[in-house]
Coordinates of C-alpha atoms and ligand atoms in Angstrom, one line a residue:
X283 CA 82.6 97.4 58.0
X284 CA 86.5 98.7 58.7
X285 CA 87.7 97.7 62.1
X286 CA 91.2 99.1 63.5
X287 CA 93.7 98.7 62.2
X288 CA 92.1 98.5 58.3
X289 CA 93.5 100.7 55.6
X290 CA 90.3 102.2 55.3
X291 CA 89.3 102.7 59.0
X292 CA 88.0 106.3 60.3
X293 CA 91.5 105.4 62.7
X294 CA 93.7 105.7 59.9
X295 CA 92.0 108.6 58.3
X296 CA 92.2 110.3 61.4
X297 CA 95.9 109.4 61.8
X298 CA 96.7 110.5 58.6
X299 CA 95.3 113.9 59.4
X300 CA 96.6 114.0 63.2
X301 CA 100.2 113.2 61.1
X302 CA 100.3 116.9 59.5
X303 CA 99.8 118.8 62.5
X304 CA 101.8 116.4 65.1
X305 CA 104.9 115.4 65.7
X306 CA 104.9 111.9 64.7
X307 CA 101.2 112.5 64.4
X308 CA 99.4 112.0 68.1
X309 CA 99.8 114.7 71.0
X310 CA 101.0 112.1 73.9
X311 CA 102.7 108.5 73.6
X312 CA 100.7 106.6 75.5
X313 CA 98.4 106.1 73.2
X314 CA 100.2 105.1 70.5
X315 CA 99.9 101.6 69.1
X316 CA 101.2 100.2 65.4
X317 CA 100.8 100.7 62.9
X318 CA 98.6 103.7 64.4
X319 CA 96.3 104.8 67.2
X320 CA 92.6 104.0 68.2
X321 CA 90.9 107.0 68.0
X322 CA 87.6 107.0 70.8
X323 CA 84.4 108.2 69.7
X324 CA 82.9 107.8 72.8
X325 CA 83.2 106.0 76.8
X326 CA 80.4 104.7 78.7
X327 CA 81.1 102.7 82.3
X328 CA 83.8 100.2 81.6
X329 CA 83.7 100.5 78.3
X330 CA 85.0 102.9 75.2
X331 CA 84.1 103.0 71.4
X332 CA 86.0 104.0 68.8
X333 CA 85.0 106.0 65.7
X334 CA 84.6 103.1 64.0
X335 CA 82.5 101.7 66.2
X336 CA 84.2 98.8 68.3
X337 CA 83.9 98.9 72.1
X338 CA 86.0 97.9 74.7
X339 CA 86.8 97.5 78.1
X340 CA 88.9 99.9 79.3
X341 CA 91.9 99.1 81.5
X342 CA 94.1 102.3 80.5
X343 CA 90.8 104.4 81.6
X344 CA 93.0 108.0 80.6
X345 CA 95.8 106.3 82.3
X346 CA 94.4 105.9 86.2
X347 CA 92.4 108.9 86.2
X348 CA 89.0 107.8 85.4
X349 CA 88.5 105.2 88.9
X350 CA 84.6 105.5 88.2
X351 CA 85.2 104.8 84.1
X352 CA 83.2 107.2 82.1
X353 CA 80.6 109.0 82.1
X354 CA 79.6 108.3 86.2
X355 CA 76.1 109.8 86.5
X356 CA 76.6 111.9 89.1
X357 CA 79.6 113.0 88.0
X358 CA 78.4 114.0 85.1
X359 CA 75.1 115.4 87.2
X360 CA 78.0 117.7 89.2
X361 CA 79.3 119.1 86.1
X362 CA 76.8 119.8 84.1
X363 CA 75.1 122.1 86.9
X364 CA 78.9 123.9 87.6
X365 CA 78.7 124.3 84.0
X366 CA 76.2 127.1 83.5
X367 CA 77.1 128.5 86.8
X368 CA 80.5 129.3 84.9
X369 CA 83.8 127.3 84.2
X370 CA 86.6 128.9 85.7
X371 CA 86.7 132.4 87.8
X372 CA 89.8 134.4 89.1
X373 CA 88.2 134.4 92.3
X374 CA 87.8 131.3 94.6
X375 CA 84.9 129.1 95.4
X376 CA 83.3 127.1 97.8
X377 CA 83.6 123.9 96.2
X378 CA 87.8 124.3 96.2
X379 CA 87.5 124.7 99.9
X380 CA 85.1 121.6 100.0
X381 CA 87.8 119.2 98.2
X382 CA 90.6 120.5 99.6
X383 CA 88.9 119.4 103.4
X384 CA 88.4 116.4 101.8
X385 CA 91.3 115.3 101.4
X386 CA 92.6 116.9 104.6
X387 CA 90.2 114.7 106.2
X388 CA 91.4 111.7 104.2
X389 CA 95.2 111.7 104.1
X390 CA 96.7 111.7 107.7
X391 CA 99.4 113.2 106.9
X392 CA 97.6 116.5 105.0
X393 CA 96.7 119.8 106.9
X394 CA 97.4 122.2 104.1
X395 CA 96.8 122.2 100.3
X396 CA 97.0 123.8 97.0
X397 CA 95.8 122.7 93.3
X398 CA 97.8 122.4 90.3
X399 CA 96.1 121.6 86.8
X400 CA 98.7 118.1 86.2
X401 CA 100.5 115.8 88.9
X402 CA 103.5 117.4 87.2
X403 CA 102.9 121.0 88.2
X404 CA 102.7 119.4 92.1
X405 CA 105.6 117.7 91.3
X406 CA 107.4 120.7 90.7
X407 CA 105.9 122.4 93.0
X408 CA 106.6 120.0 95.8
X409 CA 110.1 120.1 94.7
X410 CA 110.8 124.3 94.6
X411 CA 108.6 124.1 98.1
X412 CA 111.2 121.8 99.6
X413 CA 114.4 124.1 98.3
X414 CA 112.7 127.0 99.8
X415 CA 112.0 125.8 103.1
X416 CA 115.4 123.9 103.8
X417 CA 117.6 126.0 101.4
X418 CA 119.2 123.2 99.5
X419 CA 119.0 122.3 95.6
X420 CA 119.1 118.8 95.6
X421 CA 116.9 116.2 95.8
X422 CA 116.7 111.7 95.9
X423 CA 114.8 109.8 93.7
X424 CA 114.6 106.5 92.8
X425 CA 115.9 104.5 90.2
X426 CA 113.4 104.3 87.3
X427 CA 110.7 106.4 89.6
X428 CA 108.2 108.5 86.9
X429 CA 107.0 111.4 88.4
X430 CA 105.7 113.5 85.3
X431 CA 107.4 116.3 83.1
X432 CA 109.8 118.1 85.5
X433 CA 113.0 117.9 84.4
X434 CA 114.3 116.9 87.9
X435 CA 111.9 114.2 88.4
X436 CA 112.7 113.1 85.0
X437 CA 116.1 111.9 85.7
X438 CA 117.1 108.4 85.6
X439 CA 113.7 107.5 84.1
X440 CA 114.9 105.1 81.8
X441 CA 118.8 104.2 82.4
X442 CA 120.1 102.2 79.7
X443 CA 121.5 98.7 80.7
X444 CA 124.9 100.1 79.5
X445 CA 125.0 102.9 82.1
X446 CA 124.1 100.6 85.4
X447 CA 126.4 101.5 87.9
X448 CA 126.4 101.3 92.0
X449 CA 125.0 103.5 93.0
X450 CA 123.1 104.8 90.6
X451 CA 124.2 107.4 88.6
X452 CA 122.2 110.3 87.6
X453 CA 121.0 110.1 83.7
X454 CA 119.1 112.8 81.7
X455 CA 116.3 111.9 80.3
X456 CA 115.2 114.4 77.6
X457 CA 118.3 114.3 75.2
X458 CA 119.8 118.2 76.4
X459 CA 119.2 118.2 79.9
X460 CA 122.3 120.2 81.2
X461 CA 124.4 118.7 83.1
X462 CA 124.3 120.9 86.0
X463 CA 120.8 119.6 86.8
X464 CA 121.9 116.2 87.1
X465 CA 124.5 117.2 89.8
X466 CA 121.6 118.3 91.9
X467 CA 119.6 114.9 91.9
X468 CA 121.0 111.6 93.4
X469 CA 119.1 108.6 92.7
X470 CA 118.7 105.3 94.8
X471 CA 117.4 101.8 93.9
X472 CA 114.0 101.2 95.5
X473 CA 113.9 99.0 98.6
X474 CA 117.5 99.4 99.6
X475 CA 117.7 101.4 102.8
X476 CA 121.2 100.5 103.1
X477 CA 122.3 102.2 99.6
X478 CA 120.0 104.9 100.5
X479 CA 121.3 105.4 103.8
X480 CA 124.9 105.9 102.2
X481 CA 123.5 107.9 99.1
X482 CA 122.0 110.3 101.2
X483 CA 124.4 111.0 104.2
X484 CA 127.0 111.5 101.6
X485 CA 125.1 114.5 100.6
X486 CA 123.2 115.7 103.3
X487 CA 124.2 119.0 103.1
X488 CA 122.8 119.6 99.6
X489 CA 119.7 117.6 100.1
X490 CA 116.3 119.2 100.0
X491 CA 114.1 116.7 99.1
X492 CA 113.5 113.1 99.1
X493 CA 110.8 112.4 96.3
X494 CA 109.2 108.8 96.7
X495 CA 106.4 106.8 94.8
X496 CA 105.2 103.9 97.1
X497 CA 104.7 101.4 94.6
X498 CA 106.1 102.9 91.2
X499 CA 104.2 102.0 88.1
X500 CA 107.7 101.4 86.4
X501 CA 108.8 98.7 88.6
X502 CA 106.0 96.6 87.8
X503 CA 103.7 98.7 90.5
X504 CA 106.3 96.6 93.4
X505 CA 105.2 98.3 96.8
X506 CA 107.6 99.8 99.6
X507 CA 108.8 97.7 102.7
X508 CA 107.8 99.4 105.8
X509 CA 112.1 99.2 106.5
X510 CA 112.1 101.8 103.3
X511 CA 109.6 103.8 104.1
X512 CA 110.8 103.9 107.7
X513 CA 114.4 104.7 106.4
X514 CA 113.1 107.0 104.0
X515 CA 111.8 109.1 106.9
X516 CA 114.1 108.7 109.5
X517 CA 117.0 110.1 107.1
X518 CA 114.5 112.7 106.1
X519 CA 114.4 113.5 109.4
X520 CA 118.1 113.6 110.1
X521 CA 119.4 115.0 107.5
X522 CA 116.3 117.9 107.7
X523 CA 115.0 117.5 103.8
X524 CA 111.8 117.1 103.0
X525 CA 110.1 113.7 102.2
X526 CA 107.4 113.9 99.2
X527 CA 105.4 111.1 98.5
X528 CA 104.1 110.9 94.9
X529 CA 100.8 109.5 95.6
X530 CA 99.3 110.7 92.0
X531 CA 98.5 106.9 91.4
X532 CA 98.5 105.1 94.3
X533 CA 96.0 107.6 95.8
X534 CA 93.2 104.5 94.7
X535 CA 94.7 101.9 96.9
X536 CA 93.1 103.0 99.9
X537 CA 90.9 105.2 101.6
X538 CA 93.6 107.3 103.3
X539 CA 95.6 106.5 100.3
X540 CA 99.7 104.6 99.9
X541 CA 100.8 106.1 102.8
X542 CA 97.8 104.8 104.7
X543 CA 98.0 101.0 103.1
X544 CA 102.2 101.1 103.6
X545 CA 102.5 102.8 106.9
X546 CA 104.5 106.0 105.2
X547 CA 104.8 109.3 106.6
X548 CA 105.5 112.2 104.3
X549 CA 106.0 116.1 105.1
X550 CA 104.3 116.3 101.5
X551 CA 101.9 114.5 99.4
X552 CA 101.5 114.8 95.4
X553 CA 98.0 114.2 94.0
X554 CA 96.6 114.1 90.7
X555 CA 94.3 111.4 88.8
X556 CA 91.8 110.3 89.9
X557 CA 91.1 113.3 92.8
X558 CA 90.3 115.6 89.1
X559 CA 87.3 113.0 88.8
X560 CA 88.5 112.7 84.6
X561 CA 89.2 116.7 84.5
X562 CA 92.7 118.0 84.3
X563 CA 94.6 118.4 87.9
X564 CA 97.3 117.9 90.4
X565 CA 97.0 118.6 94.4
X566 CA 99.9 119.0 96.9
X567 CA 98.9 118.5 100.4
X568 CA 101.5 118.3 103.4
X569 CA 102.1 119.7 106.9
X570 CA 101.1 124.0 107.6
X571 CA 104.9 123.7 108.7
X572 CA 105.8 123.3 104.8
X573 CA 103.2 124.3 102.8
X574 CA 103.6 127.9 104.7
X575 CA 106.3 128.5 102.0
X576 CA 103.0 129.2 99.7
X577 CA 102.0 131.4 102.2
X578 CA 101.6 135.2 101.4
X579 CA 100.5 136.6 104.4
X580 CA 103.6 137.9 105.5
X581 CA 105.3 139.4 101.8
X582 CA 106.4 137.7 99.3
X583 CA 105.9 133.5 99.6
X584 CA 109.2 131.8 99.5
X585 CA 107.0 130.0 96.6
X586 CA 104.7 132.1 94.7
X587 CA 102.3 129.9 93.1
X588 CA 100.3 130.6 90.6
X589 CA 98.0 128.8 87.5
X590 CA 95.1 130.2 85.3
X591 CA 92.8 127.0 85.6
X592 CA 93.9 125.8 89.3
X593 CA 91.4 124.9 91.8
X594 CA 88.8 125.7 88.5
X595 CA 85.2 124.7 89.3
X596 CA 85.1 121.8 86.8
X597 CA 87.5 120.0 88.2
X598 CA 86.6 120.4 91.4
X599 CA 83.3 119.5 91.3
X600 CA 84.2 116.7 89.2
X601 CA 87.1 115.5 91.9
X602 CA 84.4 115.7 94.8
X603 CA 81.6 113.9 93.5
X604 CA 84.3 111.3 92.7
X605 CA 85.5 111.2 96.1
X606 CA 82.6 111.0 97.8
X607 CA 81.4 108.0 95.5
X608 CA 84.8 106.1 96.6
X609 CA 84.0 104.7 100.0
X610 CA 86.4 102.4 101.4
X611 CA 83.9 99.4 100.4
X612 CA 84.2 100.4 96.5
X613 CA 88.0 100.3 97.0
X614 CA 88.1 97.3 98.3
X615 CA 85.9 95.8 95.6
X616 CA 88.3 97.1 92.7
X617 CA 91.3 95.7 94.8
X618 CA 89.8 92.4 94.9
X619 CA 89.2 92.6 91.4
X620 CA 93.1 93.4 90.6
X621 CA 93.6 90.3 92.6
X622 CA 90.9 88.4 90.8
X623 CA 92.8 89.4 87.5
X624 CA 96.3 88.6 89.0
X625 CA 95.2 85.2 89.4
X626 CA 93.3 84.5 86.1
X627 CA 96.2 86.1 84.4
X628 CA 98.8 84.1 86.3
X629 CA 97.0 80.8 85.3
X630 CA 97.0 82.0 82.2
X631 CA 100.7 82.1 81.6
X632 CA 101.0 78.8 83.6
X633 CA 98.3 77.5 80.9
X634 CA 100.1 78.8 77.9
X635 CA 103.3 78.2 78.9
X636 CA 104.6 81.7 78.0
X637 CA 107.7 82.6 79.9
X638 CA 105.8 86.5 81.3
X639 CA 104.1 86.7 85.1
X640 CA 101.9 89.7 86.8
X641 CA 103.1 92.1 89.2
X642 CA 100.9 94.7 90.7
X643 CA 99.0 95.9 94.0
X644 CA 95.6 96.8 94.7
X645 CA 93.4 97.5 91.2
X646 CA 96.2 98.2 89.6
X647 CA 98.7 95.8 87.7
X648 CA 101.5 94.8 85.2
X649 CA 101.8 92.1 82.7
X650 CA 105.8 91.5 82.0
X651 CA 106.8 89.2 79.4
X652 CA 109.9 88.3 81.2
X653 CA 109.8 85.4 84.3
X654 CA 113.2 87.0 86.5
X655 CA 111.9 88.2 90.0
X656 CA 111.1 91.8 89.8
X657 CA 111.8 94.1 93.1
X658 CA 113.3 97.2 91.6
X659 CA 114.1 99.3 88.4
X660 CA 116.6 96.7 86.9
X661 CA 115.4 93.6 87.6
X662 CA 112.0 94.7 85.4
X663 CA 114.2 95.7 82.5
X664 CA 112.9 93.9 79.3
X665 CA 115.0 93.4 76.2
X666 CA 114.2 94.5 73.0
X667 CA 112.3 91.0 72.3
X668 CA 110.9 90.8 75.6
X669 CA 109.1 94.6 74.7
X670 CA 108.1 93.6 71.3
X671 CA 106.1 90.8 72.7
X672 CA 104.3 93.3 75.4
X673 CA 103.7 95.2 72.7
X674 CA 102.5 92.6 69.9
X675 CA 100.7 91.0 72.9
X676 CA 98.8 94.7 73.3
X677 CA 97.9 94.4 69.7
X678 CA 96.1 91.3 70.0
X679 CA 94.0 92.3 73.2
X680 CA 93.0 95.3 71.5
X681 CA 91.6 93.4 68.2
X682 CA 89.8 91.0 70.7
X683 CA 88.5 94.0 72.6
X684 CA 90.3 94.9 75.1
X685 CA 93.0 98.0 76.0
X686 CA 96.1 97.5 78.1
X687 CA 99.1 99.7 77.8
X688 CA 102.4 98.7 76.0
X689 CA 104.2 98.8 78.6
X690 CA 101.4 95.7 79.7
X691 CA 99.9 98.3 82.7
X692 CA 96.1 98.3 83.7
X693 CA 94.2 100.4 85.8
X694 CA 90.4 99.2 87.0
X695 CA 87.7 101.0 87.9
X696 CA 84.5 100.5 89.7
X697 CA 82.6 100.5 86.6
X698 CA 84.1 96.8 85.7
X699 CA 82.7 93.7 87.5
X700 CA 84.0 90.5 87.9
X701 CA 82.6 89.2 84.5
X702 CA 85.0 91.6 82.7
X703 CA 87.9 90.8 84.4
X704 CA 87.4 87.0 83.4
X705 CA 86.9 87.8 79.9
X706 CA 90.2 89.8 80.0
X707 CA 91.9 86.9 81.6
X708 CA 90.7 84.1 79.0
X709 CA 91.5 86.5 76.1
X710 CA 94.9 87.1 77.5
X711 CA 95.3 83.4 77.7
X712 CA 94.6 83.1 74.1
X713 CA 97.0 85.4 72.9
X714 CA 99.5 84.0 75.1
X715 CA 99.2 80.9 73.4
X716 CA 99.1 82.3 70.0
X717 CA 102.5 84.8 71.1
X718 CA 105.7 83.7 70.2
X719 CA 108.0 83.4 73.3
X720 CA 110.8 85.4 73.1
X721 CA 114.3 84.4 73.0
X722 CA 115.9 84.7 76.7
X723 CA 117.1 87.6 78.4
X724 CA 118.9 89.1 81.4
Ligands
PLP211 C1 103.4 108.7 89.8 C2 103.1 109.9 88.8 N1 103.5 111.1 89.2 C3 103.2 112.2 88.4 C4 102.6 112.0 87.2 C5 102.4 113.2 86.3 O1 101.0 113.6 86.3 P1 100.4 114.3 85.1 O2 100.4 113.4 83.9 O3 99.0 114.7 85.5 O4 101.3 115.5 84.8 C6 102.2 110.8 86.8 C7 101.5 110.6 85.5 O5 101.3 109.5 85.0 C8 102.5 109.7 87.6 O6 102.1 108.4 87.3

């Protein structure tokens, strides 16, 4: 029987078919592994097949957004009965109102809230919210910080080695971005209140918005210090921008979510993920102070916002059945398992002798095949050898059952157990053996 990645797998059909209607074949990057993707036939729990009918576990689980795996029962219970009630209306619903108090009740820091149908859209829309209520176009970011599609929040994504400079200066990311948008966002290394503190008062007059992730998947998933996120504020705060925490992944470290774990306080909060319960969404929740730029009651909202499938029934069923199911006890068993698979996966490069370590927090974490401490954007930088192993290292998880990102990230959900995480470990360890180390790097 063919087995990814065979010349005559249902995979490579499929690819060859995906090829004439996509760009370079597939309709995202994530998934892309050489010489072509795994296409899934089908998930169940921890687990996912393929069409040609391997399983395994699932550490990608649709990139964080799955925190129960697939198929939970009574998620799936929830949607199937929304689903003959109808699947999206013009008008709104109970269950919208439902989630939304949810996650008022959950995040400290929430009183208000509107849906969005990506973390993206929330993005953006946290953004234009904090030029409308202060009046300024700019806005901070950190150094390597991914916060979706939005051109803003794209910028300085991926700097080059070649274009380090101190601080940081402000690189497109999309080739075409015009240079006038990169004049309105100033980027900061994380964890430097100092540089941050300079950055920012520099510019405080054209300020808006400080846009944060609390422990960015890009730097290895490295957490704020509480000086940062106290700095962060406090120059929020005196400078009068607004501070937006990008919680559309962290959201599963805790039951009040990052800024609970890490002691931050935003105006604003992004969501997305997991609070769609595997269906398409995005969430920004923040102070009524704020979020009343959304409001229409009196004319025109500073923001109008609008969005054909926001706040749809699917989703929101889907995100509160979730939800409810993730009670501070299940979120501490999936962060004991991230540190259950930091360990077994830090033995297993001791073991091997492979020149990589694990970063990470919580049930999330990252495999980097490099050994330099990593505390910020530049110090996770890989070379070109130190990727290619990532990414050959990928290749062999995946044909010993197993799916992990290229960039070496993994997400874990409550569907896994302790059994799989030690099975990932010892095949890791394997391959690490097996991996040619690359040559050195800085
Ligand atoms: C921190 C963060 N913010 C925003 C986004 C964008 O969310 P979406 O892919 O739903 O547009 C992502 C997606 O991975 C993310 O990781």
């Amino acid at each position: 029987m063919a087995i990814w990645p065979d010349e005559d797998s249902k995979s490579k059909r499929l690819y060859e078919r995906g090829r004439k209607v996509y760009p370079g074949g597939i309709t995202r990057l994530v998934p892309w592994l050489e010489p072509f993707p795994v296409y899934t036939k089908f998930g169940k729990g921890a687990y996912v097949t393929d069409v040609d009918g391997t399983a395994r576990l699932d550490l990608l689980n649709n990139f964080a957004s799955l925190i129960h795996g697939h198929c939970h029962p009574a998620i799936i219970d929830a949607v199937s009965k929304q689903l003959v009630l109808g699947t999206a209306f013009t008008n709104p619903t109970e269950v919208e109102i439902e989630l939304a108090e949810l996650l008022c009740d959950r995040i400290e820091s929430a009183e208000n809230v509107r849906f969005s149908n990506s973390g993206s859209e929330a993005v953006m829309s946290a953004i234009k919210a904090a030029r409308a209520y202060t009046g300024r176009p700019a806005i901070v970011k950190v150094e390597g910080g991914y916060h979706g599609s939005y051109d803003y929040a794209e910028v300085s994504l991926d700097t080059p080695r070649d274009q380090f400079t101190s601080p940081p200066k402000s690189v497109g990311y999309a080739v075409g971005v015009p240079d006038r948008l990169l004049e309105d966002v100033y980027v900061i290394p994380f964890n430097d209140p100092e540089t941050a503190a300079n950055v920012i008062r520099a510019h405080k007059d054209r300020i808006g918005a400080i846009l944060l992730d609390a422990a960015p998947s890009y730097l290895g998933f490295t957490h704020v210090t509480p000086e940062f996120a106290a700095k962060l504020r406090d120059l929020a705060t005196e400078i009068g921008a607004v501070f937006i925490l990008d919680e559309v992944i962290t959201f599963r470290l805790d039951h009040g979510g990052a800024q609970k774990k890490f002691g931050v306080k935003p105006d604003l909060t992004v969501l997305g993920k997991i609070i769609g319960g595997g269906f398409p969404v995005g969430a920004l929740v923040g102070s009524k102070e704020v979020m009343k730029v959304f409001d229409h009651h009196a004319g025109r909202p500073l923001v109008p916002w609008s969005g054909t499938f926001s706040a749809n029934p699917i989703t929101m069923v889907a995100g509160k059945a979730t939800l409810d199911l993730l009670t501070p006890e299940l979120i501490a068993h999936i962060n004991a398992l991230g540190d259950r698979a930091r360990a077994g996966l830090t033995a297993a490069f001791a073991s091997s002798g492979f020149p990589g370590q694990v970063t990470g927090v919580g049930s999330m974490f990252k495999i980097i095949t490099h050994q330099r401490p990593v505390y910020d954007y530049r110090s996770q930088t890989h070379t070109a050898a130190e990727s290619a192993a990532m990414v050959e290292l990928q290749r062999m998880l995946v044909l010993k059952g197993f799916h992990v990102s290229g960039a070496g990230m993994a997400f874990l959900s409550t569907a896994m157990v302790a059994e799989d995480i030690d099975k990932f470990c010892a095949a890791a360890e394997e391959s690490l053996c097996q991996l040619p180390h690359p040559a050195s790097g800085e």
